[in-house]
């Protein structure tokens, strides 16, 4: 779907629907706007249910000063106008009250986007705007002044967050990614100090991976077409369950010897289509497409593990809390967790670029899921279904462990019970 070809009314309704559906704002909270090529400002209305917004509800503040629409525009439209005046490169703004980000705003701290390189790539550093009355000129001046310093995401003291971008999808992706950072850090703080990446590590991610030579497939077999559809279903499910964000998360599936399908770089995970998925064969990528940056890592794993037929790399906040603190994720919580996950090794950050074979070596029958420090959760399986189940169980297990910390000491399954499980399930 070409989101940029949608009318601003439809863009605003779609994005507000996603923000509300994923719990990033409330029925009455939040507002979005788009500044079009004529200078007209399209904005969500005041006092209209954000969970049932329709295109007819969207308001337009015309460049000539007139207002059109059936409602009043958001009461916070002044700060939107202030930002657009101070930053001509910005064409869309998102304001929301994500609970995790509100937690940071009332603690008067900002989430650190350097916990994973992908988050820093999407958001950059986070600005901070002092408190002022909602809808006031002072609030607009505070926020716009912070954006004028070059920030694309700004936390509002005791209020929420504002993100911006050259288009509405980018502004939304920055909100979603910052919310992931906040969730991950809140969970991680119960485990210990959060480790962040150095400038050198961030720069290593920003360096583009070498492009693969391209080829034009002669035919797409029925097995390959079925896998494309399965990959798309699982990516959308992972997104709906917040195991992935719209910008991060990769799924690949083996097609045959030396060939596999992999999700593309830069596509919105919630709208992935079968034609977006990239075929990689013999080190060449399907012509006209850009495979995930993780392609080389997936290639090495397939080459070294003939029993692996699917690989998923994702950033789920609960499991990633362990990856950003260097703590061990103990799967000996309930029988299902241990049977599905066994041992979950933690490998150093940077190996995904410099020594992917060392990550591959950490994958065994007793370690089908690996955590990469400050980067990702990597799950493997004999099928797409099995790899996804392992990813899901890893995040559920992590959530249970983190929740236990507020109740009492963790009492894991004992050695005798582990031997019994291994005897029954292999």
CSV table of C-alpha atoms in Angstrom, one decimal:
chain,number,residue,atom,x,y,z
A,1,UNK,CA,0.0,0.0,0.0
A,2,UNK,CA,1.3,3.4,-1.0
A,3,UNK,CA,0.5,5.4,2.2
A,4,UNK,CA,1.8,8.6,0.7
A,5,UNK,CA,-0.9,8.4,-2.0
A,6,UNK,CA,-3.7,8.5,0.5
A,7,UNK,CA,-5.6,11.8,1.2
A,8,UNK,CA,-4.5,13.5,4.4
A,9,UNK,CA,-8.0,12.7,5.9
A,10,UNK,CA,-7.4,9.0,5.3
A,11,UNK,CA,-3.9,9.1,6.6
A,12,UNK,CA,-4.9,10.8,9.8
A,13,UNK,CA,-7.7,8.3,10.4
A,14,UNK,CA,-5.5,5.3,9.7
A,15,UNK,CA,-2.7,6.4,12.0
A,16,UNK,CA,-5.0,7.5,14.8
A,17,UNK,CA,-6.6,4.1,14.6
A,18,UNK,CA,-3.2,2.4,15.0
A,19,UNK,CA,-2.2,4.7,17.9
A,20,UNK,CA,-5.5,4.0,19.7
A,21,UNK,CA,-5.6,0.3,19.0
A,22,UNK,CA,-2.1,-0.2,20.4
A,23,UNK,CA,-2.8,1.7,23.6
A,24,UNK,CA,-0.6,4.7,22.8
A,25,UNK,CA,-3.4,7.2,23.7
A,26,UNK,CA,-6.9,7.4,25.1
A,27,UNK,CA,-10.3,8.1,23.7
A,28,UNK,CA,-9.9,11.9,24.4
A,29,UNK,CA,-6.1,12.2,24.2
A,30,UNK,CA,-3.7,12.9,21.4
A,31,UNK,CA,-3.8,14.8,18.1
A,32,UNK,CA,-2.3,14.4,14.7
A,33,UNK,CA,-1.8,16.8,11.8
A,34,UNK,CA,-0.5,16.9,8.2
A,35,UNK,CA,0.7,20.1,6.4
A,36,UNK,CA,0.0,19.7,2.7
A,37,UNK,CA,1.7,21.2,-0.3
A,38,UNK,CA,-0.7,24.2,-0.4
A,39,UNK,CA,0.0,25.1,3.2
A,40,UNK,CA,-3.4,23.7,4.5
A,41,UNK,CA,-3.2,22.0,7.9
A,42,UNK,CA,-5.3,18.9,8.3
A,43,UNK,CA,-5.8,18.0,11.9
A,44,UNK,CA,-7.8,15.7,14.2
A,45,UNK,CA,-10.8,17.3,15.9
A,46,UNK,CA,-11.4,18.2,19.5
A,47,UNK,CA,-13.7,16.1,21.8
A,48,UNK,CA,-14.3,13.3,19.2
A,49,UNK,CA,-13.7,9.6,20.1
A,50,UNK,CA,-10.2,8.7,18.9
A,51,UNK,CA,-11.2,5.1,18.8
A,52,UNK,CA,-14.0,5.7,16.2
A,53,UNK,CA,-12.6,8.5,14.1
A,54,UNK,CA,-14.0,8.9,10.6
A,55,UNK,CA,-12.6,10.9,7.6
A,56,UNK,CA,-15.6,13.3,7.9
A,57,UNK,CA,-14.3,14.2,11.4
A,58,UNK,CA,-11.0,15.6,10.2
A,59,UNK,CA,-10.7,19.4,10.3
A,60,UNK,CA,-8.7,21.6,7.9
A,61,UNK,CA,-7.1,24.9,8.8
A,62,UNK,CA,-6.7,26.6,5.4
A,63,UNK,CA,-3.7,28.6,4.5
A,64,UNK,CA,-5.9,31.7,4.1
A,65,UNK,CA,-7.0,31.5,7.8
A,66,UNK,CA,-10.4,29.8,7.3
A,67,UNK,CA,-11.4,26.6,9.0
A,68,UNK,CA,-13.5,23.8,7.4
A,69,UNK,CA,-15.1,20.8,8.9
A,70,UNK,CA,-18.0,19.7,11.2
A,71,UNK,CA,-16.1,20.0,14.5
A,72,UNK,CA,-13.7,22.3,16.3
A,73,UNK,CA,-10.0,21.5,15.6
A,74,UNK,CA,-7.9,20.1,18.3
A,75,UNK,CA,-7.4,22.6,21.1
A,76,UNK,CA,-3.6,22.0,20.8
A,77,UNK,CA,-3.4,23.1,17.1
A,78,UNK,CA,-1.3,26.2,18.1
A,79,UNK,CA,1.7,24.1,18.9
A,80,UNK,CA,1.4,22.3,15.6
A,81,UNK,CA,1.4,25.6,13.8
A,82,UNK,CA,4.4,26.7,15.9
A,83,UNK,CA,6.4,23.6,15.0
A,84,UNK,CA,5.6,24.0,11.3
A,85,UNK,CA,6.8,27.6,11.3
A,86,UNK,CA,10.1,26.8,13.0
A,87,UNK,CA,10.8,23.6,11.1
A,88,UNK,CA,9.9,23.9,7.3
A,89,UNK,CA,11.2,20.3,6.7
A,90,UNK,CA,8.4,18.9,9.0
A,91,UNK,CA,5.2,18.0,7.3
A,92,UNK,CA,3.4,15.8,9.9
A,93,UNK,CA,3.1,15.8,13.7
A,94,UNK,CA,1.9,13.2,16.2
A,95,UNK,CA,1.1,13.9,19.8
A,96,UNK,CA,0.1,11.0,22.1
A,97,UNK,CA,-0.1,10.0,25.7
A,98,UNK,CA,1.6,6.5,25.7
A,99,UNK,CA,1.6,5.3,29.3
A,100,UNK,CA,5.2,4.3,29.1
A,101,UNK,CA,6.2,7.7,27.8
A,102,UNK,CA,4.0,9.5,30.3
A,103,UNK,CA,5.9,7.6,33.0
A,104,UNK,CA,9.1,9.1,31.7
A,105,UNK,CA,7.5,12.6,31.4
A,106,UNK,CA,6.3,12.6,35.0
A,107,UNK,CA,9.7,11.3,36.2
A,108,UNK,CA,11.2,14.1,34.1
A,109,UNK,CA,13.6,11.8,32.3
A,110,UNK,CA,13.9,10.9,28.6
A,111,UNK,CA,14.1,7.4,27.2
A,112,UNK,CA,17.5,6.5,25.7
A,113,UNK,CA,17.2,5.6,22.0
A,114,UNK,CA,20.8,4.1,22.1
A,115,UNK,CA,19.6,0.8,23.6
A,116,UNK,CA,19.4,-0.6,20.1
A,117,UNK,CA,20.9,0.9,16.9
A,118,UNK,CA,17.6,0.6,15.1
A,119,UNK,CA,15.8,2.8,17.6
A,120,UNK,CA,18.5,5.5,17.4
A,121,UNK,CA,18.3,5.3,13.6
A,122,UNK,CA,14.6,5.9,13.6
A,123,UNK,CA,14.3,8.5,16.4
A,124,UNK,CA,17.7,10.0,17.0
A,125,UNK,CA,18.2,11.7,20.4
A,126,UNK,CA,15.2,12.8,22.4
A,127,UNK,CA,14.4,16.5,23.2
A,128,UNK,CA,12.6,17.8,26.3
A,129,UNK,CA,10.1,20.6,26.5
A,130,UNK,CA,9.2,22.3,29.9
A,131,UNK,CA,5.6,22.1,31.1
A,132,UNK,CA,3.0,24.7,30.0
A,133,UNK,CA,-0.8,24.8,30.0
A,134,UNK,CA,-2.2,22.6,27.2
A,135,UNK,CA,-3.4,24.6,24.2
A,136,UNK,CA,-1.5,27.7,25.4
A,137,UNK,CA,0.9,29.9,23.4
A,138,UNK,CA,3.6,29.1,25.9
A,139,UNK,CA,3.3,25.4,25.3
A,140,UNK,CA,3.6,26.0,21.6
A,141,UNK,CA,6.7,28.1,22.1
A,142,UNK,CA,8.3,25.5,24.4
A,143,UNK,CA,7.7,22.6,22.0
A,144,UNK,CA,8.6,24.5,18.8
A,145,UNK,CA,11.8,25.8,20.4
A,146,UNK,CA,12.9,22.3,21.2
A,147,UNK,CA,12.2,21.1,17.7
A,148,UNK,CA,14.1,24.1,16.4
A,149,UNK,CA,17.2,22.6,18.0
A,150,UNK,CA,17.0,19.7,15.5
A,151,UNK,CA,15.1,17.1,17.5
A,152,UNK,CA,12.5,15.0,15.8
A,153,UNK,CA,11.0,13.6,19.0
A,154,UNK,CA,10.3,15.7,22.0
A,155,UNK,CA,9.1,14.5,25.5
A,156,UNK,CA,6.7,17.0,27.1
A,157,UNK,CA,7.2,17.5,30.8
A,158,UNK,CA,4.2,16.0,32.8
A,159,UNK,CA,2.3,15.6,29.6
A,160,UNK,CA,3.3,13.1,26.8
A,161,UNK,CA,5.3,13.1,23.6
A,162,UNK,CA,5.4,14.9,20.2
A,163,UNK,CA,7.0,13.3,17.2
A,164,UNK,CA,7.4,14.7,13.7
A,165,UNK,CA,8.7,13.9,10.3
A,166,UNK,CA,8.5,14.6,6.6
A,167,UNK,CA,5.3,12.5,6.4
A,168,UNK,CA,2.8,11.1,8.9
A,169,UNK,CA,4.0,7.5,8.7
A,170,UNK,CA,7.5,8.5,9.7
A,171,UNK,CA,6.2,10.6,12.6
A,172,UNK,CA,4.1,7.6,13.8
A,173,UNK,CA,7.1,5.3,13.5
A,174,UNK,CA,9.1,7.6,15.7
A,175,UNK,CA,6.3,7.5,18.3
A,176,UNK,CA,6.1,3.7,18.2
A,177,UNK,CA,9.8,3.2,18.4
A,178,UNK,CA,10.2,5.6,21.3
A,179,UNK,CA,7.4,3.8,23.1
A,180,UNK,CA,9.3,0.5,22.5
A,181,UNK,CA,12.4,2.2,24.1
A,182,UNK,CA,10.4,3.4,27.1
A,183,UNK,CA,8.8,0.0,27.6
A,184,UNK,CA,12.1,-1.9,27.3
A,185,UNK,CA,13.9,0.4,29.8
A,186,UNK,CA,11.1,0.3,32.3
A,187,UNK,CA,11.2,-3.5,32.3
A,188,UNK,CA,15.0,-3.6,32.2
A,189,UNK,CA,15.4,-1.3,35.3
A,190,UNK,CA,14.1,-4.1,37.5
A,191,UNK,CA,17.0,-6.3,36.3
A,192,UNK,CA,19.9,-3.9,36.7
A,193,UNK,CA,21.7,-1.1,34.9
A,194,UNK,CA,20.7,-0.6,31.2
A,195,UNK,CA,23.7,-0.8,28.8
A,196,UNK,CA,23.7,1.6,25.9
A,197,UNK,CA,25.6,1.7,22.6
A,198,UNK,CA,28.7,3.7,21.9
A,199,UNK,CA,29.0,6.2,19.0
A,200,UNK,CA,31.2,3.6,17.2
A,201,UNK,CA,28.6,0.9,17.6
A,202,UNK,CA,25.8,3.3,16.3
A,203,UNK,CA,28.0,4.3,13.4
A,204,UNK,CA,28.6,0.6,12.5
A,205,UNK,CA,24.9,0.0,12.1
A,206,UNK,CA,24.5,3.2,10.0
A,207,UNK,CA,27.0,1.9,7.5
A,208,UNK,CA,25.0,0.3,4.7
A,209,UNK,CA,25.4,-3.4,4.1
A,210,UNK,CA,26.9,-4.3,0.7
A,211,UNK,CA,24.1,-4.7,-1.9
A,212,UNK,CA,23.6,-8.2,-3.1
A,213,UNK,CA,23.8,-8.9,-6.9
A,214,UNK,CA,20.4,-9.2,-8.4
A,215,UNK,CA,18.6,-11.7,-10.5
A,216,UNK,CA,15.2,-12.2,-12.1
A,217,UNK,CA,13.5,-15.4,-11.0
A,218,UNK,CA,12.2,-17.4,-13.9
A,219,UNK,CA,9.3,-18.9,-12.0
A,220,UNK,CA,7.8,-18.7,-8.5
A,221,UNK,CA,6.8,-22.2,-7.4
A,222,UNK,CA,3.8,-23.1,-5.4
A,223,UNK,CA,5.9,-23.9,-2.3
A,224,UNK,CA,7.5,-20.4,-2.5
A,225,UNK,CA,4.2,-18.7,-3.0
A,226,UNK,CA,2.8,-20.5,0.1
A,227,UNK,CA,5.8,-19.4,2.2
A,228,UNK,CA,5.4,-15.8,1.1
A,229,UNK,CA,1.8,-15.7,2.4
A,230,UNK,CA,2.8,-17.5,5.6
A,231,UNK,CA,5.6,-15.0,6.2
A,232,UNK,CA,3.2,-12.1,5.7
A,233,UNK,CA,0.7,-13.5,8.1
A,234,UNK,CA,3.3,-14.1,10.8
A,235,UNK,CA,4.8,-10.6,10.4
A,236,UNK,CA,1.4,-9.0,10.8
A,237,UNK,CA,0.6,-11.2,13.8
A,238,UNK,CA,3.9,-10.3,15.4
A,239,UNK,CA,3.2,-6.7,14.8
A,240,UNK,CA,-0.3,-6.9,16.3
A,241,UNK,CA,1.1,-8.6,19.4
A,242,UNK,CA,3.8,-5.9,19.8
A,243,UNK,CA,6.6,-8.4,19.2
A,244,UNK,CA,7.7,-6.2,16.3
A,245,UNK,CA,7.3,-2.5,15.4
A,246,UNK,CA,6.4,-1.1,12.0
A,247,UNK,CA,10.1,-0.6,11.2
A,248,UNK,CA,11.8,-3.5,12.9
A,249,UNK,CA,11.5,-7.3,12.7
A,250,UNK,CA,12.7,-9.8,10.1
A,251,UNK,CA,11.3,-13.2,9.0
A,252,UNK,CA,12.9,-15.5,6.6
A,253,UNK,CA,12.0,-19.0,5.4
A,254,UNK,CA,14.1,-21.6,3.5
A,255,UNK,CA,12.8,-22.3,0.0
A,256,UNK,CA,15.4,-24.9,-1.1
A,257,UNK,CA,19.1,-25.5,-1.0
A,258,UNK,CA,20.8,-22.1,-1.1
A,259,UNK,CA,17.6,-20.1,-1.4
A,260,UNK,CA,15.3,-18.5,1.1
A,261,UNK,CA,12.7,-15.7,1.3
A,262,UNK,CA,13.2,-12.7,3.6
A,263,UNK,CA,11.2,-9.6,4.5
A,264,UNK,CA,12.4,-6.4,2.9
A,265,UNK,CA,14.1,-3.4,4.4
A,266,UNK,CA,12.0,-0.3,5.0
A,267,UNK,CA,8.5,-1.7,4.6
A,268,UNK,CA,5.8,-1.1,7.2
A,269,UNK,CA,5.4,-4.5,9.0
A,270,UNK,CA,1.6,-4.0,9.5
A,271,UNK,CA,1.0,-3.8,5.7
A,272,UNK,CA,3.5,-6.3,4.4
A,273,UNK,CA,2.3,-8.0,1.1
A,274,UNK,CA,3.5,-11.1,-0.6
A,275,UNK,CA,5.0,-9.2,-3.5
A,276,UNK,CA,7.2,-7.3,-0.9
A,277,UNK,CA,9.0,-10.4,0.3
A,278,UNK,CA,12.4,-10.9,-1.3
A,279,UNK,CA,13.8,-14.1,-2.8
A,280,UNK,CA,17.5,-14.7,-2.1
A,281,UNK,CA,19.2,-17.4,-4.1
A,282,UNK,CA,22.9,-18.2,-4.3
A,283,UNK,CA,23.8,-14.9,-2.7
A,284,UNK,CA,21.7,-12.9,-5.1
A,285,UNK,CA,18.5,-10.9,-4.3
A,286,UNK,CA,15.4,-10.7,-6.4
A,287,UNK,CA,15.7,-7.8,-8.8
A,288,UNK,CA,14.2,-4.5,-7.8
A,289,UNK,CA,13.9,-5.3,-4.1
A,290,UNK,CA,15.9,-4.5,-1.0
A,291,UNK,CA,16.2,-7.4,1.5
A,292,UNK,CA,16.6,-7.0,5.2
A,293,UNK,CA,19.9,-5.8,6.7
A,294,UNK,CA,19.9,-9.1,8.5
A,295,UNK,CA,20.2,-11.1,5.3
A,296,UNK,CA,23.8,-12.1,5.7
A,297,UNK,CA,23.2,-13.4,9.2
A,298,UNK,CA,20.2,-15.4,8.0
A,299,UNK,CA,22.3,-16.8,5.1
A,300,UNK,CA,25.0,-18.0,7.4
A,301,UNK,CA,22.5,-19.7,9.7
A,302,UNK,CA,20.8,-21.5,6.9
A,303,UNK,CA,24.2,-22.6,5.5
A,304,UNK,CA,25.3,-24.1,8.8
A,305,UNK,CA,22.0,-25.5,10.0
A,306,UNK,CA,20.2,-27.7,7.4
A,307,UNK,CA,17.4,-28.4,10.0
A,308,UNK,CA,16.5,-24.7,10.3
A,309,UNK,CA,13.8,-23.7,7.9
A,310,UNK,CA,12.7,-20.3,9.5
A,311,UNK,CA,14.5,-17.5,11.3
A,312,UNK,CA,12.8,-14.6,13.0
A,313,UNK,CA,14.7,-11.6,14.5
A,314,UNK,CA,12.5,-9.2,16.5
A,315,UNK,CA,12.6,-6.6,19.2
A,316,UNK,CA,10.0,-7.5,21.8
A,317,UNK,CA,10.2,-5.3,24.9
A,318,UNK,CA,10.1,-8.0,27.6
A,319,UNK,CA,12.8,-10.2,26.1
A,320,UNK,CA,14.9,-7.2,25.0
A,321,UNK,CA,15.0,-6.1,28.7
A,322,UNK,CA,17.4,-9.0,29.1
A,323,UNK,CA,19.4,-8.1,26.0
A,324,UNK,CA,20.0,-4.5,27.1
A,325,UNK,CA,21.0,-5.5,30.7
A,326,UNK,CA,23.1,-8.6,29.9
A,327,UNK,CA,21.1,-10.6,32.3
A,328,UNK,CA,20.3,-14.3,31.7
A,329,UNK,CA,16.7,-15.2,30.6
A,330,UNK,CA,16.0,-18.4,32.6
A,331,UNK,CA,13.4,-20.6,30.8
A,332,UNK,CA,12.9,-22.9,33.8
A,333,UNK,CA,9.7,-21.2,34.8
A,334,UNK,CA,6.9,-23.5,33.6
A,335,UNK,CA,7.2,-26.8,31.5
A,336,UNK,CA,6.2,-25.2,28.2
A,337,UNK,CA,8.9,-22.5,28.5
A,338,UNK,CA,11.7,-24.9,29.1
A,339,UNK,CA,10.5,-27.5,26.5
A,340,UNK,CA,10.1,-24.8,23.8
A,341,UNK,CA,13.2,-22.6,24.7
A,342,UNK,CA,15.7,-24.8,26.6
A,343,UNK,CA,18.7,-22.5,27.2
A,344,UNK,CA,18.8,-19.0,25.9
A,345,UNK,CA,22.3,-17.8,25.3
A,346,UNK,CA,23.3,-14.1,25.2
A,347,UNK,CA,25.9,-13.2,22.5
A,348,UNK,CA,27.9,-10.0,22.3
A,349,UNK,CA,26.7,-7.0,20.2
A,350,UNK,CA,28.5,-6.6,16.9
A,351,UNK,CA,28.8,-10.2,16.0
A,352,UNK,CA,25.8,-9.8,13.6
A,353,UNK,CA,28.1,-7.6,11.4
A,354,UNK,CA,31.6,-8.9,12.0
A,355,UNK,CA,31.2,-12.6,12.9
A,356,UNK,CA,27.7,-14.0,12.1
A,357,UNK,CA,29.1,-17.5,12.2
A,358,UNK,CA,29.7,-17.1,15.9
A,359,UNK,CA,26.0,-16.4,16.4
A,360,UNK,CA,25.2,-19.4,14.2
A,361,UNK,CA,27.4,-21.5,16.4
A,362,UNK,CA,25.4,-20.5,19.5
A,363,UNK,CA,22.3,-22.0,17.9
A,364,UNK,CA,21.8,-25.7,18.8
A,365,UNK,CA,18.9,-28.1,19.5
A,366,UNK,CA,19.2,-27.0,23.1
A,367,UNK,CA,19.4,-23.3,22.2
A,368,UNK,CA,17.0,-22.5,19.4
A,369,UNK,CA,16.6,-18.9,20.6
A,370,UNK,CA,19.5,-16.5,21.1
A,371,UNK,CA,19.6,-13.0,22.4
A,372,UNK,CA,22.0,-10.5,20.8
A,373,UNK,CA,23.1,-7.8,23.2
A,374,UNK,CA,21.4,-4.4,22.5
A,375,UNK,CA,20.0,-5.7,19.2
A,376,UNK,CA,17.5,-8.5,18.8
A,377,UNK,CA,15.8,-11.7,19.8
A,378,UNK,CA,16.6,-14.4,17.3
A,379,UNK,CA,14.4,-17.5,17.1
A,380,UNK,CA,14.8,-20.4,14.8
A,381,UNK,CA,12.6,-23.4,13.9
A,382,UNK,CA,11.9,-26.2,11.5
A,383,UNK,CA,8.9,-24.2,10.2
A,384,UNK,CA,7.6,-20.6,10.3
A,385,UNK,CA,5.1,-21.7,12.9
A,386,UNK,CA,7.7,-23.2,15.2
A,387,UNK,CA,10.1,-20.2,15.0
A,388,UNK,CA,7.2,-17.8,15.8
A,389,UNK,CA,6.1,-20.0,18.7
A,390,UNK,CA,9.6,-19.8,20.1
A,391,UNK,CA,9.7,-16.0,19.8
A,392,UNK,CA,6.3,-15.7,21.4
A,393,UNK,CA,7.2,-18.0,24.3
A,394,UNK,CA,10.5,-16.1,24.8
A,395,UNK,CA,8.6,-12.9,25.3
A,396,UNK,CA,5.9,-14.4,27.5
A,397,UNK,CA,8.6,-16.1,29.6
A,398,UNK,CA,10.5,-12.8,30.0
A,399,UNK,CA,7.3,-11.0,31.0
A,400,UNK,CA,6.5,-13.6,33.6
A,401,UNK,CA,10.0,-13.4,35.0
A,402,UNK,CA,9.9,-9.6,35.1
A,403,UNK,CA,6.5,-9.6,36.8
A,404,UNK,CA,7.7,-12.1,39.4
A,405,UNK,CA,10.3,-9.6,40.6
A,406,UNK,CA,7.4,-7.5,42.1
A,407,UNK,CA,5.8,-10.5,43.8
A,408,UNK,CA,8.7,-12.4,45.4
A,409,UNK,CA,11.8,-14.6,44.7
A,410,UNK,CA,11.7,-16.7,41.5
A,411,UNK,CA,11.5,-20.4,42.3
A,412,UNK,CA,12.5,-22.2,39.1
A,413,UNK,CA,11.8,-25.8,38.1
A,414,UNK,CA,14.3,-28.0,39.9
A,415,UNK,CA,17.0,-30.3,38.4
A,416,UNK,CA,14.8,-33.4,38.9
A,417,UNK,CA,11.9,-31.8,37.1
A,418,UNK,CA,14.2,-30.7,34.3
A,419,UNK,CA,15.5,-34.2,33.8
A,420,UNK,CA,12.0,-35.5,33.7
A,421,UNK,CA,11.0,-33.0,31.0
A,422,UNK,CA,14.1,-33.9,29.0
A,423,UNK,CA,13.3,-37.6,29.3
A,424,UNK,CA,9.8,-37.1,28.0
A,425,UNK,CA,10.3,-34.4,25.4
A,426,UNK,CA,13.9,-35.2,24.2
